[in-house]
Short mmCIF file of C-alpha atoms in Angstrom, two decimals:
data_model
loop_
_atom_site.label_atom_id
_atom_site.label_comp_id
_atom_site.label_asym_id
_atom_site.label_seq_id
_atom_site.Cartn_x
_atom_site.Cartn_y
_atom_site.Cartn_z
CA MET V 1 35.18 -14.31 39.65
CA LYS V 2 37.00 -14.28 36.33
CA ASN V 3 33.93 -15.74 34.58
CA ILE V 4 31.70 -13.07 36.09
CA PHE V 5 34.07 -10.36 34.85
CA ILE V 6 34.06 -11.82 31.31
CA LEU V 7 30.25 -12.09 31.34
CA THR V 8 29.95 -8.46 32.44
CA LEU V 9 32.20 -7.29 29.61
CA THR V 10 30.22 -9.34 27.10
CA LEU V 11 26.89 -7.89 28.22
CA LEU V 12 28.36 -4.39 28.14
CA ALA V 13 29.61 -4.92 24.58
CA LEU V 14 26.22 -6.21 23.48
CA SER V 15 24.55 -3.19 25.05
CA VAL V 16 26.87 -0.79 23.23
CA ASN V 17 26.28 -2.59 19.91
CA ALA V 18 22.52 -2.43 20.44
CA GLN V 19 22.73 1.32 21.07
CA ASP V 20 24.89 1.81 17.97
CA SER V 21 22.38 -0.06 15.81
CA THR V 22 19.50 2.26 16.73
CA LYS V 23 19.00 5.56 14.94
CA SER V 24 17.62 8.87 16.12
CA TYR V 25 15.29 11.10 14.11
CA SER V 26 13.71 14.49 14.57
CA PHE V 27 10.55 15.33 12.64
CA SER V 28 8.13 18.16 12.19
CA LEU V 29 4.79 16.98 10.83
CA GLN V 30 5.71 17.92 7.26
CA GLN V 31 9.12 16.27 7.59
CA ALA V 32 7.42 13.13 8.87
CA ILE V 33 5.08 13.11 5.86
CA ASP V 34 7.98 13.59 3.42
CA HIS V 35 9.97 10.82 5.08
CA ALA V 36 7.02 8.43 4.99
CA LEU V 37 6.34 9.05 1.29
CA GLU V 38 9.87 7.82 0.59
CA ASN V 39 10.30 5.09 3.19
CA ASN V 40 6.87 3.73 4.13
CA TYR V 41 6.63 0.04 3.24
CA SER V 42 3.49 0.51 1.15
CA ALA V 43 5.06 3.48 -0.66
CA ILE V 44 8.10 1.41 -1.57
CA ASN V 45 6.05 -1.47 -2.93
CA SER V 46 3.63 0.77 -4.83
CA GLY V 47 6.68 2.30 -6.54
CA ARG V 48 7.82 -1.18 -7.47
CA ASP V 49 4.35 -1.89 -8.88
CA ILE V 50 4.84 1.00 -11.30
CA GLU V 51 8.23 -0.36 -12.39
CA ALA V 52 6.68 -3.80 -12.92
CA ALA V 53 3.84 -2.23 -14.93
CA LYS V 54 6.37 -0.48 -17.18
CA GLU V 55 8.07 -3.81 -17.82
CA LYS V 56 4.68 -5.38 -18.54
CA LYS V 57 3.96 -2.62 -21.03
CA TRP V 58 7.21 -3.33 -22.87
CA GLU V 59 6.49 -7.07 -22.78
CA THR V 60 3.20 -6.39 -24.58
CA THR V 61 4.86 -4.07 -27.09
CA ALA V 62 7.53 -6.67 -27.88
CA ILE V 63 4.89 -9.16 -29.06
CA GLY V 64 4.50 -7.15 -32.28
CA LEU V 65 8.24 -6.76 -32.88
CA PRO V 66 10.46 -9.24 -34.78
CA GLN V 67 11.15 -12.47 -32.92
CA LEU V 68 14.32 -14.46 -33.62
CA ASN V 69 14.80 -17.95 -32.22
CA ALA V 70 17.48 -20.55 -32.82
CA GLY V 71 17.97 -24.16 -31.88
CA VAL V 72 19.89 -27.36 -32.51
CA ASP V 73 18.26 -30.77 -32.98
CA PHE V 74 20.20 -34.01 -32.69
CA THR V 75 18.76 -37.42 -33.60
CA ASP V 76 20.20 -40.87 -32.96
CA ASN V 77 18.50 -43.35 -35.30
CA PHE V 78 19.59 -46.41 -33.33
CA VAL V 79 17.07 -48.43 -35.37
CA LEU V 80 16.67 -47.03 -38.88
CA GLN V 81 13.20 -47.09 -40.31
CA LYS V 82 12.98 -49.59 -43.17
CA SER V 83 11.02 -49.53 -46.40
CA VAL V 84 10.49 -51.93 -49.32
CA VAL V 85 11.25 -51.41 -53.00
CA PRO V 86 10.86 -53.73 -56.00
CA ALA V 87 13.64 -56.33 -55.88
CA GLU V 88 14.23 -56.01 -59.61
CA PHE V 89 15.86 -52.62 -58.89
CA PHE V 90 18.73 -54.61 -57.42
CA GLY V 91 18.67 -57.52 -59.96
CA GLY V 92 16.10 -59.58 -58.07
CA GLU V 93 13.08 -61.45 -59.31
CA PRO V 94 10.31 -59.30 -60.76
CA GLY V 95 7.27 -59.10 -58.49
CA THR V 96 9.31 -59.44 -55.32
CA TYR V 97 10.43 -56.74 -52.87
CA ALA V 98 13.60 -56.03 -51.00
CA GLU V 99 14.01 -54.28 -47.61
CA VAL V 100 16.11 -51.14 -47.58
CA ALA V 101 17.01 -48.66 -44.81
CA PHE V 102 17.30 -44.99 -45.77
CA GLY V 103 19.30 -42.45 -43.85
CA THR V 104 22.22 -42.42 -41.45
CA LYS V 105 22.52 -43.36 -37.81
CA TYR V 106 23.03 -39.73 -36.71
CA ASN V 107 21.75 -36.44 -38.04
CA MET V 108 21.91 -32.90 -36.71
CA VAL V 109 19.99 -29.73 -37.60
CA ALA V 110 21.02 -26.16 -36.73
CA ARG V 111 18.02 -23.89 -37.33
CA SER V 112 16.81 -20.32 -36.92
CA THR V 113 13.37 -18.78 -37.28
CA LEU V 114 12.58 -15.10 -37.78
CA SER V 115 8.91 -14.27 -37.27
CA GLN V 116 6.98 -11.02 -37.55
CA LEU V 117 3.40 -10.24 -36.64
CA ILE V 118 1.83 -8.32 -39.52
CA PHE V 119 -1.70 -7.79 -38.27
CA ASP V 120 -3.65 -8.89 -35.21
CA GLY V 121 -6.54 -6.89 -33.81
CA SER V 122 -5.92 -8.33 -30.35
CA TYR V 123 -2.38 -6.93 -30.37
CA ILE V 124 -3.59 -3.41 -31.11
CA VAL V 125 -6.02 -3.58 -28.21
CA ALA V 126 -3.31 -5.06 -25.97
CA LEU V 127 -1.10 -2.04 -26.66
CA GLN V 128 -3.90 0.28 -25.57
CA ALA V 129 -4.57 -1.88 -22.50
CA SER V 130 -0.91 -1.78 -21.46
CA LYS V 131 -1.12 2.02 -21.17
CA THR V 132 -4.26 1.72 -19.06
CA TYR V 133 -2.55 -0.95 -16.97
CA LEU V 134 0.34 1.43 -16.24
CA ALA V 135 -2.05 4.30 -15.50
CA TYR V 136 -3.85 2.11 -12.96
CA TYR V 137 -0.68 1.53 -10.93
CA GLU V 138 0.29 5.19 -11.18
CA ASN V 139 -3.12 6.09 -9.73
CA ALA V 140 -2.71 3.36 -7.11
CA LYS V 141 0.64 4.90 -6.13
CA ARG V 142 -0.99 8.30 -5.79
CA ARG V 143 -3.79 6.79 -3.69
CA SER V 144 -1.21 5.06 -1.51
CA ASP V 145 0.63 8.35 -0.96
CA ILE V 146 -2.60 10.10 0.05
CA ASP V 147 -3.44 7.31 2.50
CA ILE V 148 0.08 7.38 3.94
CA LYS V 149 -0.11 11.14 4.47
CA GLU V 150 -3.38 10.78 6.39
CA MET V 151 -2.01 7.92 8.49
CA VAL V 152 1.10 9.92 9.41
CA ILE V 153 -0.98 12.96 10.38
CA ASN V 154 -3.25 10.82 12.56
CA SER V 155 -0.43 8.89 14.24
CA TYR V 156 1.66 12.07 14.73
CA GLY V 157 -1.36 13.70 16.37
CA ASN V 158 -1.97 10.66 18.57
CA VAL V 159 1.56 10.89 19.95
CA LEU V 160 1.14 14.58 20.71
CA LEU V 161 -2.24 13.90 22.32
CA ALA V 162 -0.80 11.18 24.56
CA LYS V 163 2.09 13.46 25.59
CA GLU V 164 -0.28 16.33 26.44
CA ASN V 165 -2.52 13.97 28.39
CA ILE V 166 0.46 12.78 30.42
CA ALA V 167 1.59 16.35 31.13
CA ILE V 168 -1.87 17.39 32.33
CA LEU V 169 -2.34 14.24 34.39
CA GLU V 170 1.02 14.75 36.10
CA LYS V 171 0.06 18.34 36.86
CA ASN V 172 -3.33 17.27 38.22
CA ILE V 173 -1.75 14.53 40.34
CA ALA V 174 0.77 16.96 41.83
CA SER V 175 -1.98 19.45 42.63
CA LEU V 176 -4.27 16.78 44.07
CA GLN V 177 -1.44 15.27 46.12
CA LYS V 178 -0.84 18.66 47.75
CA THR V 179 -4.55 19.04 48.45
CA LEU V 180 -4.65 15.53 49.92
CA ASN V 181 -1.70 16.28 52.21
CA ASP V 182 -3.35 19.48 53.41
CA THR V 183 -6.64 17.66 53.92
CA LYS V 184 -4.95 14.98 56.02
CA GLU V 185 -3.58 17.68 58.31
CA ILE V 186 -7.03 19.23 58.64
CA TYR V 187 -8.47 15.80 59.40
CA LYS V 188 -5.85 15.22 62.11
CA ASN V 189 -7.04 18.42 63.74
CA GLY V 190 -10.59 17.03 63.69
CA LEU V 191 -12.00 19.74 61.46
CA ILE V 192 -13.27 17.42 58.68
CA GLU V 193 -14.46 13.86 58.39
CA GLU V 194 -12.26 10.97 57.25
CA GLU V 195 -14.56 10.49 54.27
CA SER V 196 -13.18 13.68 52.72
CA VAL V 197 -9.65 12.23 52.83
CA GLU V 198 -10.81 8.93 51.39
CA GLN V 199 -12.65 10.67 48.58
CA LEU V 200 -9.46 12.47 47.55
CA GLN V 201 -7.48 9.23 47.77
CA ILE V 202 -9.93 7.55 45.39
CA THR V 203 -9.61 10.41 42.92
CA LEU V 204 -5.81 10.35 43.19
CA SER V 205 -5.69 6.60 42.63
CA SER V 206 -7.90 6.97 39.56
CA LEU V 207 -5.63 9.67 38.13
CA GLU V 208 -2.52 7.58 38.71
CA SER V 209 -4.13 4.63 36.92
CA THR V 210 -5.10 6.87 34.00
CA LEU V 211 -1.54 8.22 33.89
CA ASN V 212 -0.14 4.70 33.73
CA TYR V 213 -2.52 3.87 30.87
CA ASN V 214 -1.54 6.97 28.91
CA LYS V 215 2.16 6.19 29.28
CA ARG V 216 1.53 2.78 27.77
CA LEU V 217 -0.60 4.38 25.08
CA LEU V 218 2.21 6.82 24.28
CA ASP V 219 4.63 3.93 23.72
CA ILE V 220 2.19 2.22 21.35
CA SER V 221 1.48 5.51 19.56
CA TYR V 222 5.20 6.06 18.98
CA LYS V 223 5.58 2.57 17.52
CA MET V 224 2.60 3.05 15.24
CA LEU V 225 4.07 6.32 13.99
CA LYS V 226 7.44 4.63 13.38
CA ILE V 227 5.79 1.92 11.30
CA ASN V 228 4.00 4.56 9.22
CA LEU V 229 7.30 6.39 8.76
CA GLY V 230 9.02 3.19 7.64
CA ILE V 231 11.63 3.14 10.40
CA ASP V 232 12.49 0.51 12.98
CA ILE V 233 10.24 0.57 16.04
CA ASN V 234 13.33 0.54 18.26
CA ASP V 235 14.70 3.75 16.75
CA GLN V 236 14.32 7.02 18.63
CA ILE V 237 12.24 9.89 17.28
CA THR V 238 11.60 13.41 18.50
CA LEU V 239 8.56 15.39 17.37
CA THR V 240 9.28 19.09 17.00
CA ASP V 241 5.74 20.34 16.35
CA LYS V 242 3.40 21.15 19.22
CA LEU V 243 -0.25 20.20 19.38
CA ASP V 244 -1.54 23.73 19.96
CA VAL V 245 0.55 25.13 17.10
CA LEU V 246 -0.67 22.47 14.65
CA THR V 247 -4.22 23.13 15.75
CA ILE V 248 -3.98 26.84 14.95
CA GLN V 249 -2.28 26.09 11.61
CA ASN V 250 -5.13 23.77 10.60
CA MET V 251 -7.95 26.14 11.58
CA ASP V 252 -8.66 27.45 8.09
CA ILE V 253 -12.41 27.72 7.59
CA SER V 254 -11.90 29.12 4.07
CA PHE V 255 -10.33 25.80 3.06
CA SER V 256 -13.68 24.04 3.46
CA ASN V 257 -15.21 26.46 0.96
CA THR V 258 -12.96 25.20 -1.84
CA GLU V 259 -15.03 23.89 -4.76
CA PHE V 260 -14.90 20.12 -5.02
CA ASP V 261 -13.99 18.74 -8.46
CA VAL V 262 -14.94 15.08 -8.41
CA ASN V 263 -12.99 14.43 -11.63
CA SER V 264 -9.72 15.23 -9.87
CA ASN V 265 -10.36 12.85 -6.97
CA ILE V 266 -8.04 9.84 -7.03
CA ASP V 267 -10.82 7.34 -6.28
CA TYR V 268 -12.81 8.71 -9.20
CA ARG V 269 -9.77 8.43 -11.47
CA ILE V 270 -9.28 4.82 -10.38
CA ALA V 271 -12.95 4.09 -11.13
CA THR V 272 -12.53 5.78 -14.52
CA ASN V 273 -9.47 3.66 -15.19
CA PHE V 274 -11.48 0.56 -14.28
CA GLU V 275 -14.14 1.54 -16.82
CA GLU V 276 -11.44 2.00 -19.47
CA GLN V 277 -10.10 -1.47 -18.73
CA ARG V 278 -13.55 -3.01 -19.14
CA SER V 279 -14.04 -1.06 -22.37
CA LEU V 280 -10.78 -2.45 -23.74
CA GLU V 281 -11.72 -5.98 -22.69
CA TYR V 282 -14.95 -5.58 -24.64
CA LYS V 283 -12.98 -4.25 -27.60
CA LEU V 284 -10.57 -7.18 -27.27
CA GLN V 285 -13.35 -9.76 -27.53
CA ARG V 286 -14.73 -8.03 -30.61
CA SER V 287 -11.27 -7.91 -32.22
CA LYS V 288 -10.99 -11.69 -31.99
CA ALA V 289 -13.42 -11.92 -34.93
CA LEU V 290 -10.80 -10.25 -37.15
CA PRO V 291 -8.22 -12.25 -39.13
CA SER V 292 -4.58 -12.34 -38.07
CA LEU V 293 -1.54 -12.42 -40.33
CA ASP V 294 2.09 -13.18 -39.59
CA ALA V 295 5.20 -14.06 -41.57
CA LYS V 296 8.09 -16.43 -40.92
CA PHE V 297 11.53 -16.93 -42.39
CA ASN V 298 13.29 -20.21 -41.59
CA PHE V 299 16.88 -21.09 -42.38
CA GLY V 300 19.39 -23.64 -41.16
CA TYR V 301 21.84 -26.43 -41.86
CA THR V 302 21.60 -30.22 -41.66
CA ALA V 303 24.31 -32.86 -41.37
CA PHE V 304 24.26 -36.68 -41.54
CA LYS V 305 26.76 -39.22 -40.16
CA ASP V 306 26.98 -42.89 -39.31
CA GLU V 307 29.50 -41.91 -36.64
CA PHE V 308 29.34 -38.98 -34.25
CA GLN V 309 31.86 -36.79 -36.07
CA PHE V 310 29.89 -33.66 -36.98
CA PHE V 311 32.63 -31.18 -36.21
CA THR V 312 35.41 -32.52 -38.43
CA GLN V 313 36.75 -30.44 -41.29
CA ASN V 314 35.39 -32.71 -43.99
CA GLN V 315 31.85 -32.74 -42.61
CA ASN V 316 29.27 -31.57 -45.14
CA TRP V 317 26.50 -29.27 -43.91
CA PHE V 318 23.51 -28.77 -46.20
CA ASN V 319 21.71 -25.46 -45.92
CA TYR V 320 18.01 -24.80 -46.37
CA SER V 321 15.70 -21.78 -46.10
CA ASN V 322 12.05 -20.92 -46.64
CA ILE V 323 9.68 -18.04 -46.17
CA GLY V 324 5.97 -18.06 -45.61
CA VAL V 325 2.94 -16.24 -44.30
CA SER V 326 0.14 -17.51 -42.13
CA LEU V 327 -3.40 -16.14 -42.32
CA ASN V 328 -5.90 -17.17 -39.68
CA VAL V 329 -9.56 -16.28 -40.29
CA PRO V 330 -12.10 -17.00 -37.52
CA ILE V 331 -15.30 -18.26 -39.14
CA PHE V 332 -17.56 -20.06 -36.69
CA SER V 333 -17.13 -20.79 -32.98
CA SER V 334 -20.60 -22.13 -32.16
CA LEU V 335 -21.41 -18.70 -30.65
CA ALA V 336 -18.67 -19.05 -28.00
CA ARG V 337 -16.98 -15.89 -29.27
CA SER V 338 -20.28 -14.03 -29.24
CA SER V 339 -20.91 -15.17 -25.66
CA ARG V 340 -17.53 -13.89 -24.50
CA THR V 341 -18.22 -10.56 -26.22
CA GLN V 342 -21.57 -10.21 -24.45
CA GLN V 343 -19.95 -11.03 -21.10
CA ALA V 344 -17.42 -8.26 -21.69
CA LYS V 345 -20.24 -5.88 -22.62
CA ILE V 346 -22.06 -6.66 -19.37
CA ALA V 347 -18.84 -6.10 -17.40
CA LEU V 348 -18.44 -2.72 -19.14
CA ASP V 349 -21.99 -1.70 -18.20
CA GLN V 350 -21.27 -2.70 -14.60
CA ALA V 351 -18.11 -0.57 -14.60
CA LYS V 352 -20.11 2.43 -15.82
CA THR V 353 -22.57 1.91 -12.99
CA VAL V 354 -19.70 1.69 -10.48
CA LEU V 355 -18.31 4.97 -11.85
CA SER V 356 -21.65 6.72 -11.36
CA GLU V 357 -21.95 5.27 -7.87
CA THR V 358 -18.41 6.39 -7.02
CA GLU V 359 -19.21 9.94 -8.12
CA GLN V 360 -22.25 10.15 -5.85
CA LYS V 361 -20.43 8.58 -2.90
CA LEU V 362 -17.54 11.01 -3.27
CA LYS V 363 -19.90 13.97 -3.25
CA LEU V 364 -21.42 12.62 -0.04
CA GLN V 365 -17.97 12.02 1.48
CA TYR V 366 -16.96 15.57 0.64
CA ALA V 367 -20.11 17.02 2.19
CA THR V 368 -19.59 14.87 5.29
CA ALA V 369 -15.89 15.71 5.64
CA LYS V 370 -16.59 19.42 5.09
CA SER V 371 -19.32 19.40 7.75
CA GLU V 372 -17.19 17.48 10.26
CA TYR V 373 -14.22 19.80 9.74
CA GLU V 374 -16.32 22.91 10.25
CA TYR V 375 -17.91 21.35 13.33
CA SER V 376 -14.49 20.41 14.76
CA ILE V 377 -13.50 24.08 14.75
CA ALA V 378 -16.73 25.13 16.46
CA ASP V 379 -16.40 22.25 18.93
CA TYR V 380 -12.85 23.37 19.75
CA GLU V 381 -14.00 26.89 20.56
CA THR V 382 -16.74 25.50 22.81
CA ALA V 383 -14.32 23.12 24.56
CA LYS V 384 -11.84 25.94 25.10
CA SER V 385 -14.52 28.10 26.70
CA ASN V 386 -15.79 25.21 28.84
CA LEU V 387 -12.26 24.47 30.02
CA ASN V 388 -11.83 28.03 31.25
CA LEU V 389 -15.12 27.76 33.13
CA ALA V 390 -14.23 24.35 34.59
CA GLU V 391 -10.86 25.66 35.82
CA ARG V 392 -12.53 28.59 37.59
CA ILE V 393 -15.20 26.35 39.13
CA GLU V 394 -12.62 23.83 40.34
CA LYS V 395 -10.50 26.62 41.81
CA LYS V 396 -13.46 28.06 43.71
CA GLN V 397 -14.54 24.64 44.98
CA GLN V 398 -11.00 23.91 46.16
CA ILE V 399 -10.95 27.12 48.21
CA LYS V 400 -14.39 26.39 49.65
CA PHE V 401 -13.36 22.82 50.49
CA THR V 402 -10.17 23.83 52.30
CA GLU V 403 -12.14 26.45 54.22
CA GLY V 404 -14.82 23.90 55.12
CA LEU V 405 -17.54 25.67 53.15
CA SER V 406 -18.26 22.73 50.79
CA THR V 407 -18.16 18.96 50.95
CA SER V 408 -15.64 16.62 49.38
CA PHE V 409 -18.35 15.47 47.00
CA ASP V 410 -18.81 18.99 45.65
CA PHE V 411 -15.05 19.34 45.24
CA ASN V 412 -14.84 15.91 43.59
CA ASP V 413 -17.58 16.83 41.11
CA ALA V 414 -15.69 20.00 40.20
CA GLN V 415 -12.48 18.02 39.74
CA ARG V 416 -14.13 15.44 37.51
CA GLN V 417 -15.71 18.22 35.49
CA LEU V 418 -12.29 19.82 35.06
CA TYR V 419 -10.61 16.57 34.05
CA SER V 420 -13.35 15.88 31.54
CA ALA V 421 -13.05 19.40 30.10
CA GLN V 422 -9.27 18.97 29.77
CA GLN V 423 -9.67 15.70 27.87
CA LYS V 424 -12.38 17.18 25.68
CA TYR V 425 -10.22 20.21 24.87
CA LEU V 426 -7.23 18.10 23.85
CA GLN V 427 -9.39 15.78 21.78
CA THR V 428 -10.95 18.69 19.88
CA MET V 429 -7.46 19.91 19.01
CA VAL V 430 -6.58 16.55 17.49
CA ASN V 431 -9.97 16.40 15.77
CA ILE V 432 -9.26 19.64 13.91
CA ILE V 433 -6.00 18.21 12.58
CA ASN V 434 -7.53 14.86 11.64
CA LYS V 435 -10.70 16.29 10.08
CA LYS V 436 -8.62 18.70 8.02
CA ALA V 437 -6.58 15.72 6.81
CA SER V 438 -9.76 13.82 5.89
CA LEU V 439 -11.05 16.78 3.88
CA GLU V 440 -7.69 17.19 2.14
CA LYS V 441 -7.71 13.49 1.28
CA ILE V 442 -10.92 13.92 -0.72
CA THR V 443 -9.95 17.19 -2.42
CA THR V 444 -6.31 16.32 -3.16
CA LYS V 445 -5.64 15.99 -6.88
#
């Protein structure tokens, strides 16, 4: 009994901790977009890409700045190299040679080198390329933000759609359940056939199954939205905007008449950036035919010892220094350099073709998105009108059915027509929101 009590307390504590670890959020659609642009996983990493590109730009710039390096070399000549000299230098017989060993067992060198690039055509091009490299990631960040905005709008709308579907299904089930109960009573009195009851039971069962599916879909839609927002899927969120309100807000036919400037489109800017990169690569290969010039200044100290005692006060250190320049002139590479230049030229021509293709595709995408957005508004108006008609038809058929003036099949057809009209109406509402987002994605600067 004591163990059961302890286990219960432990489980209760874990449950409380789990609840404390979850967070609750409340978002309008715009608030959800703003939150995602700061916290979405792709948004975070694309921001880091920009920071990395800035560091890369400085790394390239630093190549042309002074470079200072230092080092220490230690050598243990455990077997000194020997040489021969005429023996007569040491009082020996003329014509003979004596072995001598030059140097000490240990020697140490402390050195420093200061180098400076004076001219290199490749470096100049690299500086230009580093700016293009940074611009690419800035454009990629902008593209990521646009994609994230569209994903949030779509996933936000999917949640609202699932919630509206559930509300309508529950209303339809309640209404149908009442009709079924009334029909059973009529059947008990022998006024209708059992088939009419069974037909309603089939319809009710189908609605309940659809309701169960939509509840599952709502859970998945919430989780997808949470991922797009960059929050934990176990956190709680409340959506403050309503589907019908968002639909009205996004019904702006004048928006589709906005003139499309392909040069401001982010995909076009990325393609332009790609062409600039290929142009610089071509320029880089051509610059490799130019000479390069750099300068170096070396200085240091050397010490020699037969015993390892370099840091005593009486140790002599001998300084040295020199300065020099290095000129490298490319002369002949067996046409390898020319081949690389031609490859870069071909890549540049391909990039120009891609840019032209991108322009035409974007114009087509704009025309398609504009047409689909305008159609979504017209389709919504049609669906709204059809829903009103379907509701009136279903209401009339229900009255006729309960009065025995029509069959269960006629009533069932009217119900199915109503349910289909309800689904169509809700879907057209979401379509307006999504198609507006698709059009904004293309026209956003």
